[in-house]
C-alpha positions as a printed NumPy array, in Angstrom:
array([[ -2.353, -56.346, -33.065],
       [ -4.286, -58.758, -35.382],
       [ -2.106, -60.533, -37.306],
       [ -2.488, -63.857, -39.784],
       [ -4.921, -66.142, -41.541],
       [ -8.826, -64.676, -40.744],
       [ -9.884, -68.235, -39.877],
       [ -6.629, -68.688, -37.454],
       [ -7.671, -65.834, -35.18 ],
       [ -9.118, -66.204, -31.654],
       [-11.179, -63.134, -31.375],
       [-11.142, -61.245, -27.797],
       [-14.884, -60.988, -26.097],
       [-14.695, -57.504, -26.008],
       [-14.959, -57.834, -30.019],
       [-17.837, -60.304, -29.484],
       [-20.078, -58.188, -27.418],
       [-19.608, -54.466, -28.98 ],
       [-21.908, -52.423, -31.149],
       [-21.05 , -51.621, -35.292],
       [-19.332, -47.911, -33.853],
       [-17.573, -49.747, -31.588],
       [-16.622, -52.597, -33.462],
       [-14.525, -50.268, -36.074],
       [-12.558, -48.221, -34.151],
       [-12.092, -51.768, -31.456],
       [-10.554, -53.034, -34.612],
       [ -8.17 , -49.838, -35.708],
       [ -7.148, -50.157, -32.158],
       [ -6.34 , -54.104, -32.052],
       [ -4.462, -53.761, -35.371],
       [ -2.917, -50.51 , -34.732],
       [ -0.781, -49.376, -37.351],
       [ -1.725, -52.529, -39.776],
       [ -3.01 , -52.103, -43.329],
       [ -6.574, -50.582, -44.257],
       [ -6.937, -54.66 , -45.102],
       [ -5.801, -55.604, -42.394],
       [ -8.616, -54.045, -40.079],
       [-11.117, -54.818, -43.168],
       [-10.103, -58.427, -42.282],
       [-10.737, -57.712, -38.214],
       [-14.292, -56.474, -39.56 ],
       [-15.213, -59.322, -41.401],
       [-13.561, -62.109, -38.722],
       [-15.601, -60.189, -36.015],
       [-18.964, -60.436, -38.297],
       [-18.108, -64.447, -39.14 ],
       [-17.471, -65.429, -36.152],
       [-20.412, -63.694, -34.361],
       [-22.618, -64.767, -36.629],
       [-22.117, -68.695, -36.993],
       [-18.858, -69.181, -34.516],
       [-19.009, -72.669, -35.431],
       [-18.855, -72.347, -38.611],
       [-15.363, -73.486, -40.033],
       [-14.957, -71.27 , -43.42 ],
       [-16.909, -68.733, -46.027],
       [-16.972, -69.123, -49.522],
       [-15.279, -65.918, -51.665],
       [-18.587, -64.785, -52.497],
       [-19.65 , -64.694, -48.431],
       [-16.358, -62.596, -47.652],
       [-16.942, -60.289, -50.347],
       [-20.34 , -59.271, -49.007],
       [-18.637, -59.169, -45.734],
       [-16.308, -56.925, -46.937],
       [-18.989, -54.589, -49.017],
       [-20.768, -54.549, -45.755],
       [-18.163, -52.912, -43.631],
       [-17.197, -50.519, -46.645],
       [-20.71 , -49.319, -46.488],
       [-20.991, -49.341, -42.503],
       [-17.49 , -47.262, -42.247],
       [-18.295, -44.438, -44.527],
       [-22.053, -44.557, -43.485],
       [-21.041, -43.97 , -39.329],
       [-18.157, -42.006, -40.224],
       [-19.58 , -39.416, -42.398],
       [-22.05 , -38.447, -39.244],
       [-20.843, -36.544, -36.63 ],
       [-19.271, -38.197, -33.758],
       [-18.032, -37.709, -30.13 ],
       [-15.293, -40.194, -31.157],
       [-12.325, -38.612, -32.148],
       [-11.029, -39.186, -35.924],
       [ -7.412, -40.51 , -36.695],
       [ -6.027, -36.643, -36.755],
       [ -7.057, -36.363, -33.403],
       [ -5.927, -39.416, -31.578],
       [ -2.755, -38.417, -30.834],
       [ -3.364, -35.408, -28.53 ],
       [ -1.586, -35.956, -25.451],
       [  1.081, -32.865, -25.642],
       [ -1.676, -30.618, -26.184],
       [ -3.691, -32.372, -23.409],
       [ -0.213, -32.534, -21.041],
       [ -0.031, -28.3  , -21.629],
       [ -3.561, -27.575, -20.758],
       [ -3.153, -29.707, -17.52 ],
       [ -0.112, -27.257, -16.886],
       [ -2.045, -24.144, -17.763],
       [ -4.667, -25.343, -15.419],
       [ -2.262, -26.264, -12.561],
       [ -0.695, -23.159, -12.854],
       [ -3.591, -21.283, -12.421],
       [ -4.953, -23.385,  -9.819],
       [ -1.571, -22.16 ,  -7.809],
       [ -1.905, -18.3  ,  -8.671],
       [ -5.393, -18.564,  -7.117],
       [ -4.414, -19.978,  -3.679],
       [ -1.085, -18.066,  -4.097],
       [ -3.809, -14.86 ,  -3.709],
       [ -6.399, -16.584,  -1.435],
       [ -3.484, -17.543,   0.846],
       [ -2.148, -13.262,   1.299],
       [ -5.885, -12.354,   1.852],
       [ -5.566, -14.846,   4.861],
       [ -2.951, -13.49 ,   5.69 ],
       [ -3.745, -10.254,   6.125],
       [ -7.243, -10.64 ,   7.503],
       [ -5.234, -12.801,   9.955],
       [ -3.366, -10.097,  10.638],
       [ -6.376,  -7.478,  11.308],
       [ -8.039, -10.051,  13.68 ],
       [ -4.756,  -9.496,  15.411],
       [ -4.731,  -5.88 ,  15.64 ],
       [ -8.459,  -6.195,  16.583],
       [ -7.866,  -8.586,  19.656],
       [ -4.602,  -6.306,  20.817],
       [ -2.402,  -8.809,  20.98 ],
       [  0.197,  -6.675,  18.679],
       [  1.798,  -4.099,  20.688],
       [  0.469,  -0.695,  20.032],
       [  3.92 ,   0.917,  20.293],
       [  5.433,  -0.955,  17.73 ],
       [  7.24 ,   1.855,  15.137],
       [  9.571,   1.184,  12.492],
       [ 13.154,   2.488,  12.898],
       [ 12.158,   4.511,   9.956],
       [ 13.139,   8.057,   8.869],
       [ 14.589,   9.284,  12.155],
       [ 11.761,   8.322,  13.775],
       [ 12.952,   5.477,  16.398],
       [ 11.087,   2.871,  18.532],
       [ 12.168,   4.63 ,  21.641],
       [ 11.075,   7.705,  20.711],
       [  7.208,   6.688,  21.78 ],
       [  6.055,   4.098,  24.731],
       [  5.622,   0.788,  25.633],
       [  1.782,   0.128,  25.641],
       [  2.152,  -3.538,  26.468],
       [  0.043,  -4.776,  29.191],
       [ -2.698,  -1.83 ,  28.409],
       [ -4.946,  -4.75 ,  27.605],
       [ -8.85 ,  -2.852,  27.323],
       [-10.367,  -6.092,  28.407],
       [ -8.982,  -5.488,  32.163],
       [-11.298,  -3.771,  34.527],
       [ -9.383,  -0.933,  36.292],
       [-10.469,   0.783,  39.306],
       [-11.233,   4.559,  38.33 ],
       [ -8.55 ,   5.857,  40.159],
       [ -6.017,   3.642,  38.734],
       [ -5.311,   4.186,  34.832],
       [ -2.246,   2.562,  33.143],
       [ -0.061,   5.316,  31.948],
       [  2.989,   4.288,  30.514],
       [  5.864,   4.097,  32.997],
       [  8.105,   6.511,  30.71 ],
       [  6.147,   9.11 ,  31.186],
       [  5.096,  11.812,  34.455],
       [  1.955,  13.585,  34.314],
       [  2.534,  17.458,  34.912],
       [ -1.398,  18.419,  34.781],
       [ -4.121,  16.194,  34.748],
       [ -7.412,  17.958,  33.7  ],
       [-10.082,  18.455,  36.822],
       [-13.938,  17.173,  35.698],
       [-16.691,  19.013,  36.204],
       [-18.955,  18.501,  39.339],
       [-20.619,  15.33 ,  38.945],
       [-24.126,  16.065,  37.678],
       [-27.755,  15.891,  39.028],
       [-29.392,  12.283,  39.483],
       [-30.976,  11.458,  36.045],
       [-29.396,  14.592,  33.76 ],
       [-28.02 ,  13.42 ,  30.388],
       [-29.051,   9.83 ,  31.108],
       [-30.788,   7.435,  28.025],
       [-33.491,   5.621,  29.326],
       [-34.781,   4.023,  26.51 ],
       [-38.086,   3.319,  25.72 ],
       [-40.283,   4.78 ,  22.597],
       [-40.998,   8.708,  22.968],
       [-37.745,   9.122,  24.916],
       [-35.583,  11.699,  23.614],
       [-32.096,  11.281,  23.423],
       [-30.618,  14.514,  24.987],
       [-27.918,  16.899,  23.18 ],
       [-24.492,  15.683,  24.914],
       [-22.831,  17.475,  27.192],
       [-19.555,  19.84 ,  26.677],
       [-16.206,  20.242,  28.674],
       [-13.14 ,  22.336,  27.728],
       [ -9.6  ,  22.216,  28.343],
       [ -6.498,  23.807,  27.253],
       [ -2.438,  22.755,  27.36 ],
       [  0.361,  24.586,  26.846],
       [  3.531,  23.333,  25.12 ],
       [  6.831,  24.522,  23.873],
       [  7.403,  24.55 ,  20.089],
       [ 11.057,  23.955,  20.178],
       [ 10.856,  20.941,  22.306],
       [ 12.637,  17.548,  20.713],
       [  9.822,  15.504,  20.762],
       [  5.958,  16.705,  20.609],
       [  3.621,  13.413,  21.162],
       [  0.285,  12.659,  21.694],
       [ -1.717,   9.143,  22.302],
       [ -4.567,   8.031,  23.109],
       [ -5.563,   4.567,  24.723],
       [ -8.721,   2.569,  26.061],
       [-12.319,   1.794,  25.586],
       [-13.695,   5.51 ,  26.011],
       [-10.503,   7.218,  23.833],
       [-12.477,   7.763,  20.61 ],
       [-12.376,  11.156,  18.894],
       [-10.495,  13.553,  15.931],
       [ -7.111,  15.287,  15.788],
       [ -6.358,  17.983,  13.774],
       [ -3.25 ,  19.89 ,  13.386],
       [ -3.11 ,  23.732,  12.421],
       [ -1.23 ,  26.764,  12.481],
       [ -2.699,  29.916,  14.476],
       [ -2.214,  33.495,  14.127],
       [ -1.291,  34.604,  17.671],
       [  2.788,  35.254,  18.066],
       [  3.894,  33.228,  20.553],
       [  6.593,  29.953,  20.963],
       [  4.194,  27.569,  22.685],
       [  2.158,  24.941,  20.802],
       [ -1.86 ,  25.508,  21.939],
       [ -3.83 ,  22.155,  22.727],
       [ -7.332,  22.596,  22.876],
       [ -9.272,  19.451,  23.661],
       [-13.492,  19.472,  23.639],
       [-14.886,  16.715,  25.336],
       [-17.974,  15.562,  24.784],
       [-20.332,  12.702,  26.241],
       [-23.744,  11.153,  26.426],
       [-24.655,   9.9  ,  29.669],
       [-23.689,  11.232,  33.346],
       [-21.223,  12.962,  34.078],
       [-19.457,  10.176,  36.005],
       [-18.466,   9.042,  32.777],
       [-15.974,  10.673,  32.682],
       [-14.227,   9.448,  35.744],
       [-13.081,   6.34 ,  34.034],
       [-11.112,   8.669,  31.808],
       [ -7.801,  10.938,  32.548],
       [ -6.545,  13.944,  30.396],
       [ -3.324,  15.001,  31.091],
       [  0.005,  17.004,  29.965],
       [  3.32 ,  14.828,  30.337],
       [  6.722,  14.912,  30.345],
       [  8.542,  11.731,  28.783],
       [ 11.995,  10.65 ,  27.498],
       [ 14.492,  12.137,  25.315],
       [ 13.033,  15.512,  25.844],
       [  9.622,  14.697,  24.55 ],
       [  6.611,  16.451,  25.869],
       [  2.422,  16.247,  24.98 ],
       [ -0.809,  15.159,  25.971],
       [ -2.444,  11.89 ,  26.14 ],
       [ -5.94 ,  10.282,  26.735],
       [ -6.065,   7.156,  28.76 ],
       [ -9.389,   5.36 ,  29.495],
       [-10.483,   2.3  ,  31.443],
       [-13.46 ,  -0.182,  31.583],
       [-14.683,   0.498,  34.57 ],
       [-15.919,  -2.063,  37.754],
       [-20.004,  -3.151,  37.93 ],
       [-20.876,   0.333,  39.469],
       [-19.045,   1.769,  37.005],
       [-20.12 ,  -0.017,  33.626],
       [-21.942,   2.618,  31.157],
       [-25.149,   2.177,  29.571],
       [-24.533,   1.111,  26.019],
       [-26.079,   4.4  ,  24.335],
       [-23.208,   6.08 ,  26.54 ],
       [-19.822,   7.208,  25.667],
       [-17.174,  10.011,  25.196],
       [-15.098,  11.03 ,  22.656],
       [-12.503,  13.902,  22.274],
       [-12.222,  16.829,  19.488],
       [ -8.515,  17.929,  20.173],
       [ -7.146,  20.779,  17.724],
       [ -3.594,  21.379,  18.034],
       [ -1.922,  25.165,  16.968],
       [  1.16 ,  25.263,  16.295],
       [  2.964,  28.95 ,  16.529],
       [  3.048,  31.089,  13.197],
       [  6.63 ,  31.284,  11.642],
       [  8.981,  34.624,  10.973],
       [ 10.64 ,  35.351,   7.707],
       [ 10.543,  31.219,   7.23 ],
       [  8.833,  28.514,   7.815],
       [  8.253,  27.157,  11.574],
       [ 11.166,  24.569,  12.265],
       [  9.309,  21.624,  14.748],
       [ 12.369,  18.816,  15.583],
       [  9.946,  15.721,  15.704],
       [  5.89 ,  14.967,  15.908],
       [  4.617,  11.709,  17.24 ],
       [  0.753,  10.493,  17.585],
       [ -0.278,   7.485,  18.311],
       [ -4.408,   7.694,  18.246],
       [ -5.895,   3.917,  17.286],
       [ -9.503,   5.601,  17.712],
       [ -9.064,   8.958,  16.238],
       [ -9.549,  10.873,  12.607],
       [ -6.474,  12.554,  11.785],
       [ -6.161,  15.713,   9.58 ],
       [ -3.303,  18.171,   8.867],
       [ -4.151,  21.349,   7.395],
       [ -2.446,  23.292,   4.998],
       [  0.998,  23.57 ,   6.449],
       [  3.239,  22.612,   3.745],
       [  4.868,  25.978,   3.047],
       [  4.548,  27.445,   6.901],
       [  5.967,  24.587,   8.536],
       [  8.82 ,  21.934,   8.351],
       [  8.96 ,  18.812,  10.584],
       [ 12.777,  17.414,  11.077],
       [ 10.425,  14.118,  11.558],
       [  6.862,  13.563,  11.62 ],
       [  4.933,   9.943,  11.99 ],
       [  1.324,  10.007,  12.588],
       [ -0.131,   6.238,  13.659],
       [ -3.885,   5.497,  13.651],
       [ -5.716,   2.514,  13.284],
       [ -9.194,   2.649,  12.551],
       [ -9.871,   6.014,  10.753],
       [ -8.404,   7.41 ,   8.021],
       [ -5.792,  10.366,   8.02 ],
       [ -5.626,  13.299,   5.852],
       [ -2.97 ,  15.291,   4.717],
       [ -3.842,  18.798,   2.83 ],
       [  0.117,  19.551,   2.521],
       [  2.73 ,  18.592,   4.477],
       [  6.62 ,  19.125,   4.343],
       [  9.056,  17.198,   6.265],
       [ 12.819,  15.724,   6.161],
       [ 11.225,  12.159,   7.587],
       [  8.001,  11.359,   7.264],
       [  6.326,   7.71 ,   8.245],
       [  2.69 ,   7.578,   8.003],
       [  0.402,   4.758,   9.25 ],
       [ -3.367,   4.393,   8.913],
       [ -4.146,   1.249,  10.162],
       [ -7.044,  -0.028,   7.936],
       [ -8.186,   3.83 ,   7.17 ],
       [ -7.39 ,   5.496,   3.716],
       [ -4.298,   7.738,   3.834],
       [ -4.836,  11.094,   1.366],
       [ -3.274,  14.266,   0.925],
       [  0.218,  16.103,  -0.533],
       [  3.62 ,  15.451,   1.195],
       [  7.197,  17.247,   0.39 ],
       [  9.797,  15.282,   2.083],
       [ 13.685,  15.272,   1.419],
       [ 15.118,  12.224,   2.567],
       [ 12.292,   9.465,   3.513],
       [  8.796,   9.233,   3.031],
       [  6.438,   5.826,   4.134],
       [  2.704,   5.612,   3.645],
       [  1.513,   2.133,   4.932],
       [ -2.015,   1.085,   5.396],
       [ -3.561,  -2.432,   5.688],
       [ -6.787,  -2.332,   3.471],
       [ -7.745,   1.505,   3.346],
       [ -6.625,   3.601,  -0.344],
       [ -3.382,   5.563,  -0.835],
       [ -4.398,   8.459,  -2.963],
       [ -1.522,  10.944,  -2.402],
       [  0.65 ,  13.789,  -4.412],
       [  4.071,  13.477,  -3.413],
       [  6.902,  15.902,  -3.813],
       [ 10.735,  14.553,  -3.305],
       [ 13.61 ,  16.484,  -3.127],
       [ 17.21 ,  15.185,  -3.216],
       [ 21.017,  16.858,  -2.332],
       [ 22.48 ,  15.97 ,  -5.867],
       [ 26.07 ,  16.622,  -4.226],
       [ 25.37 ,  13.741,  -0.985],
       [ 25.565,   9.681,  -2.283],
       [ 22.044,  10.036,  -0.463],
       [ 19.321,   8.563,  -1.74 ],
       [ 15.447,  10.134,  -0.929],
       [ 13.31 ,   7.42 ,  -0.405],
       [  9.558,   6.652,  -1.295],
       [  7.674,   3.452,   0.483],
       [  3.911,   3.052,  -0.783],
       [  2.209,   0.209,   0.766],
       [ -1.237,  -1.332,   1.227],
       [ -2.591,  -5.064,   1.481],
       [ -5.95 ,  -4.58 ,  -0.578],
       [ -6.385,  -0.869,  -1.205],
       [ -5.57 ,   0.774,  -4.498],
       [ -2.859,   2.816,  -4.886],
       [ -2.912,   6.017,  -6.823],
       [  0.215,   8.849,  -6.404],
       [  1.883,  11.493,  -8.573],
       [  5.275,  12.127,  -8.209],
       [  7.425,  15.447,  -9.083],
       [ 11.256,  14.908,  -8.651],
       [ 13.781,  17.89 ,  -7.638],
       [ 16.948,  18.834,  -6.96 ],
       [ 17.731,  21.505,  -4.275],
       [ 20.191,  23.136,  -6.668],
       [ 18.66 ,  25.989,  -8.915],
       [ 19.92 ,  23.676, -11.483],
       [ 17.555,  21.013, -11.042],
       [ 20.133,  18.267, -12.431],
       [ 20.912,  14.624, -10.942],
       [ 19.82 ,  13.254,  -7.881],
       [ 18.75 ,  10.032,  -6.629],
       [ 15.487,   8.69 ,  -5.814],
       [ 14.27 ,   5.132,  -4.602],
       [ 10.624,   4.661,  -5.293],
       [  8.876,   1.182,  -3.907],
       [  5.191,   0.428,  -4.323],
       [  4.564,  -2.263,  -2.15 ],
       [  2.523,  -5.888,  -2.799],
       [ -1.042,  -4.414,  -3.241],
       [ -4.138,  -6.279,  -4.273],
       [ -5.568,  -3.194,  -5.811],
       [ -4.903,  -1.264,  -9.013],
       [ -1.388,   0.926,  -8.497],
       [ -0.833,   3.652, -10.84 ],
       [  2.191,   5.978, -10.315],
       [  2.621,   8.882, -12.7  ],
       [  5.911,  10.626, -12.407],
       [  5.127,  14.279, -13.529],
       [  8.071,  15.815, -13.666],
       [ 11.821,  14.588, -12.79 ],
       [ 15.512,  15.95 , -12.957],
       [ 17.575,  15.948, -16.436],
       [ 20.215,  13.111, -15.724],
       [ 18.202,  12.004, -12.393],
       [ 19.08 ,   8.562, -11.64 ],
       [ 15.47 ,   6.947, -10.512],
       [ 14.492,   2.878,  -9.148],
       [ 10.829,   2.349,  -9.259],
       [  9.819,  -0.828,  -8.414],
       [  6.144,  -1.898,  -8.448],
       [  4.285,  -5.243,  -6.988],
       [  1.121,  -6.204,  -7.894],
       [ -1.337,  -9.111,  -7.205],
       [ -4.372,  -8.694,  -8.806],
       [ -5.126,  -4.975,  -9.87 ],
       [ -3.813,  -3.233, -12.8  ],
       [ -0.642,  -1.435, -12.643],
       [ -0.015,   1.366, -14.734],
       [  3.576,   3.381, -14.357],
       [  4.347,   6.889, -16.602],
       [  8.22 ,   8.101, -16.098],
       [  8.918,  11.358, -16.675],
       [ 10.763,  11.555, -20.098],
       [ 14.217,  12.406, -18.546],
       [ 14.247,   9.052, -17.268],
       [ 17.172,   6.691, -18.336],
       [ 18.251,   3.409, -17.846],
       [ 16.553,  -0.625, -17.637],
       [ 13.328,  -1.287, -16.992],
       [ 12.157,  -4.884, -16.818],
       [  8.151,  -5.635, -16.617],
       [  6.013,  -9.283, -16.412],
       [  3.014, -10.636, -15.884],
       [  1.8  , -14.18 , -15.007],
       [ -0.838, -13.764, -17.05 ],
       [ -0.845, -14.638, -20.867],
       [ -1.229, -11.374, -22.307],
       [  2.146,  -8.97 , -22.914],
       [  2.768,  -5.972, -20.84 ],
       [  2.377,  -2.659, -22.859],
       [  5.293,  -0.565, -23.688],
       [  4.411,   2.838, -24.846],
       [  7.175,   4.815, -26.397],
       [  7.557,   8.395, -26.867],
       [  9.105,   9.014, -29.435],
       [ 10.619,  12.657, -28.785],
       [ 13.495,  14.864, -29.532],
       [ 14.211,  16.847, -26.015],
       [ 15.711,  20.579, -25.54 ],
       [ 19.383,  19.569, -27.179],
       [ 18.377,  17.73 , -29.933],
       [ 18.94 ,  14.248, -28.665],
       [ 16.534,  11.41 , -29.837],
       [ 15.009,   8.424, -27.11 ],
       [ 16.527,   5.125, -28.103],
       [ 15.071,   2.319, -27.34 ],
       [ 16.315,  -1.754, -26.972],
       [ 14.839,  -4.577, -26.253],
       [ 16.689,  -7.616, -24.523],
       [ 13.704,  -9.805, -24.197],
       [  9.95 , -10.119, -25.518],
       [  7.954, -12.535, -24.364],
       [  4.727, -13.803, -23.424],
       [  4.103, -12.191, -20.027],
       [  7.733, -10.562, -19.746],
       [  9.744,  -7.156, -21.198],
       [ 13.074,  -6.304, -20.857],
       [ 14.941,  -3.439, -22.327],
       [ 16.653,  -0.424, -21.875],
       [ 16.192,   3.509, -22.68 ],
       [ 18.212,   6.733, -23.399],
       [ 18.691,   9.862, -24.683],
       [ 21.168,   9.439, -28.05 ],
       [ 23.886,  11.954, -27.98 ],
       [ 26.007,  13.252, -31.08 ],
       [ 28.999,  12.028, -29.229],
       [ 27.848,   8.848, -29.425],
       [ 27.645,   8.889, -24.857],
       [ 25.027,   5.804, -23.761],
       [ 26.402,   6.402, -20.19 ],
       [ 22.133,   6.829, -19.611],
       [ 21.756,   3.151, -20.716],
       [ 21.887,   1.941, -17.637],
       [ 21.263,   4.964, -15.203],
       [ 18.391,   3.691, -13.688],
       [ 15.928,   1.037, -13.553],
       [ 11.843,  -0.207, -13.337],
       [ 10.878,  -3.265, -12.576],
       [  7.218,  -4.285, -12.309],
       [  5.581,  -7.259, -11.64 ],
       [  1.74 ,  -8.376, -11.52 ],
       [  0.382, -11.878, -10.92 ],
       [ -2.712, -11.657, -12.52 ],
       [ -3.308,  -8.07 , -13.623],
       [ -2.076,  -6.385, -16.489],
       [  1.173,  -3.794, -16.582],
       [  1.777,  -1.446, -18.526],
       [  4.647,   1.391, -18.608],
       [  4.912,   4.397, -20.466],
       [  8.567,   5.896, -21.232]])
């Protein structure tokens, strides 16, 4: 700070060397919170001594012209506008300090997201190189790890001698199907070249047998040539055995097909099916690149009597391979069904089961599912557009479980809730929707009167948007890391005895809702209050939640 006689002061060169601008606000600075005379003073000092800096004193009428001067020179470079900042906005550092915290923040969310893409493309190039194991299943709904094989060591990049194709040591091949006679020299082969037509391929098929009421029925496929669709139907014909029908089809010689084996086994715990196993074969045996095989394989299951046809557990494990289930959701019930791909998508047109684990792989997983105890739809990148049905024992402490999960895909389900009683009151039901980069909306269409119901919803970057039935009771808590407020919708409705829908709220905040619903009885009963619970949360999408 500047402080005594003008003619006492030893004036810093960085006052000796600056422009008029600069020379003000140098001076407000160097006599900080001093007088308006004070930095008048610091003006006229500055103009003195630049002037003459020799020159010992001024004369009153000298100082006042000084002093007129940087009146004049103030209001004339002040009035104009200026990238300096005025005396109001000096002080801005806690505003400053906030938006370097805003920005941090979102520079974290960002690689918070970038760093689960890497992670799951990561986790694709793994799946792509086959160094996971392919018989990897969650102990999940009923369906256990040792209830399929151990395809370690299967690696496709091994060259296998025709004759000699991995099969899992678990299982024993009953039947092996028999190729046709290999074919003329030059029939079905691609040449190349322009004019060359590519010829129709060529047709083979095969038929298994299997019983219906066996424990386990399985099918897999595995190797380099093991490409193809699966569907799953019911036939017409009475009979107990489960019909396998496999077309296959190939472009190229018929010697093809000798790198590949069809074949009904027998494996563990009572399980019985048919699988596809394929090898690369040696340098005589390498196909021409326009050549290759794949496999059309339609399973029938048996029609059922006066109810539905029971079948104990269904296994497939088909990387390569479409998968569709037709319309069997009120002629057939699987104790335990889990369908694995990896590449394709599978599609469900109805399906009812007690278990049911579903996993697509990077494909899209689609259809309508009843289940009664678990259901789990997992995929890494491909949609989940489902309608899912969940029934629960009111009079068990069992719970009937919902698992939707997918890395990048959106997520779109409707849910009805029931009871098994005529009644259709109570029950329990656990609903997750796993971390998902996509949008996620769950609508809850229709649920039990005194149900007791945890959703819980994860989000990244998509939109989620969550609709409970109106019979649902109890806390819900939903945030966002964005700035914007989740929306709450209420409805506002009187139900079948009169009661009202109350509604508190604990906490509202920026990015975070808390509260709690129920139905208001006369007798004054908020057992509801805290029946059941939502909780949401989004990173950088918005929530909202209708009640």
């Amino acid at each position: 700070m500047i402080t005594g006689s003008m003619h006492n002061i030893s004036l810093p060169l960085q006052l000796r060397n600056c422009g008029r601008l600069e020379l003000i606000m140098l001076c407000r600075s160097y006599c900080g919170a001093g007088s308006h005379s004070s930095i008048k003073k610091c003006f006229v000092l500055v103009i003195v001594q630049r002037s003459s800096p020799t020159m010992p004193t001024q004369s009153m009428d000298e100082e006042k012209a000084l002093l007129q001067a940087y009146h004049d020179e103030e209001l004339r470079l002040f009035e104009q506008p200026s990238h300096y900042p005025n005396d109001e906005q000096v002080d801005d550092s806690p505003q400053r300090a906030s938006c370097r915290k805003k920005k941090v923040r979102a520079i974290f969310k960002h690689l918070a997201v970038f760093s689960l893409l890497l992670l799951g493309w990561n986790v694709l190039q793994a799946y792509r190189a086959g160094r996971m194991s392919c018989g990897q299943w969650r102990n999940y709904g009923g369906i256990e790890k040792s209830d399929t094989w151990d395809f370690n060591g299967l690696d496709e990049s091994v060259q296998h001698p025709p004759q000699d194709f991995p099969w899992p040591p678990q299982v024993t091949l009953e039947e092996c199907v028999e190729w046709p006679a290999p074919s003329p020299p030059g029939d079905g082969e691609y040449h190349g070249g322009p004019g060359n037509h590519h010829p129709s391929p060529h047709s083979f098929d095969s038929s298994f047998n299997l019983p219906s009421s066996a424990d386990i029925l399985a099918f897999f496929a595995r190797g380099p040539l093991s490409v193809g669709s699966f569907n799953v139907e019911q036939g017409t014909e009475e009979t107990d055995q489960v019909v396998v029908d496999v077309t296959t089809k190939w472009h190229g010689p018929r010697e093809l097909l000798d790198l590949v084996q069809l074949c009904r086994f027998k494996g563990e715990k009572g399980s019985v099916g048919v699988g596809i196993v394929s090898v690369k074969g040696g340098p005589h045996h390498r196909p021409h690149h326009r050549h290759r095989v794949w496999f059309e394989v339609n399973v029938r299951l048996p029609p059922g009597s006066d109810k539905p046809l029971e079948i104990k557990k269904f296994l497939t494990f088909l990387p390569v391979f479409s998968q569709t289930v037709s319309d069997l959701g009120k002629s057939v019930y699987f104790g335990g069904i889990g369908l694995k791909g990896f590449v394709s998508g599978i599609k469900i047109n109805s399906l009812s089961a007690k278990n049911a684990y579903i996993n697509a792989g990077v494909g899209a997983i689609k259809g309508n599912f009843t289940t009664s105890s678990s259901l789990e739809l997992i995929t890494s990148s491909g949609e989940i557009d489902v309608d899912v049905g969940l029934t629960n024992d009111e009079k068990s402490d069992k719970w009937t479980d919902l698992l939707l999960a997918t890395s990048t895909g959106a997520i779109k389900a409707n849910l009805s809730l029931h009871t098994e009683s005529d009644s259709n009151v109570g029950g329990k039901f656990n609903i997750t929707s796993g971390f998902s980069a996509g949008s996620v909306i769950l609508n809850t269409i229709v649920a039990p009167k005194d149900s007791t119901v945890d959703l819980t919803a994860h989000g990244s970057v998509g939109a989620i948007h969550v609709t409970m039935d109106k019979t649902f009771e109890g806390k819900f808590d939903v945030g966002t890391s964005v700035l914007s407020r989740p929306t709450i919708v209420e409805r506002k409705e009187k139900d079948e005895d009169g009661r009202e829908r109350k509604f508190e709220y604990s906490q509202v905040g920026r990015g975070v809702v808390q509260g709690n619903v129920w139905w208001d009885a006369d007798d004054g009963n908020t057992d509801g209050k805290e029946r059941g619970n939502v909780e949401i949360r989004n990173s950088l999408g918005h929530v909202s939640l209708t009640l």
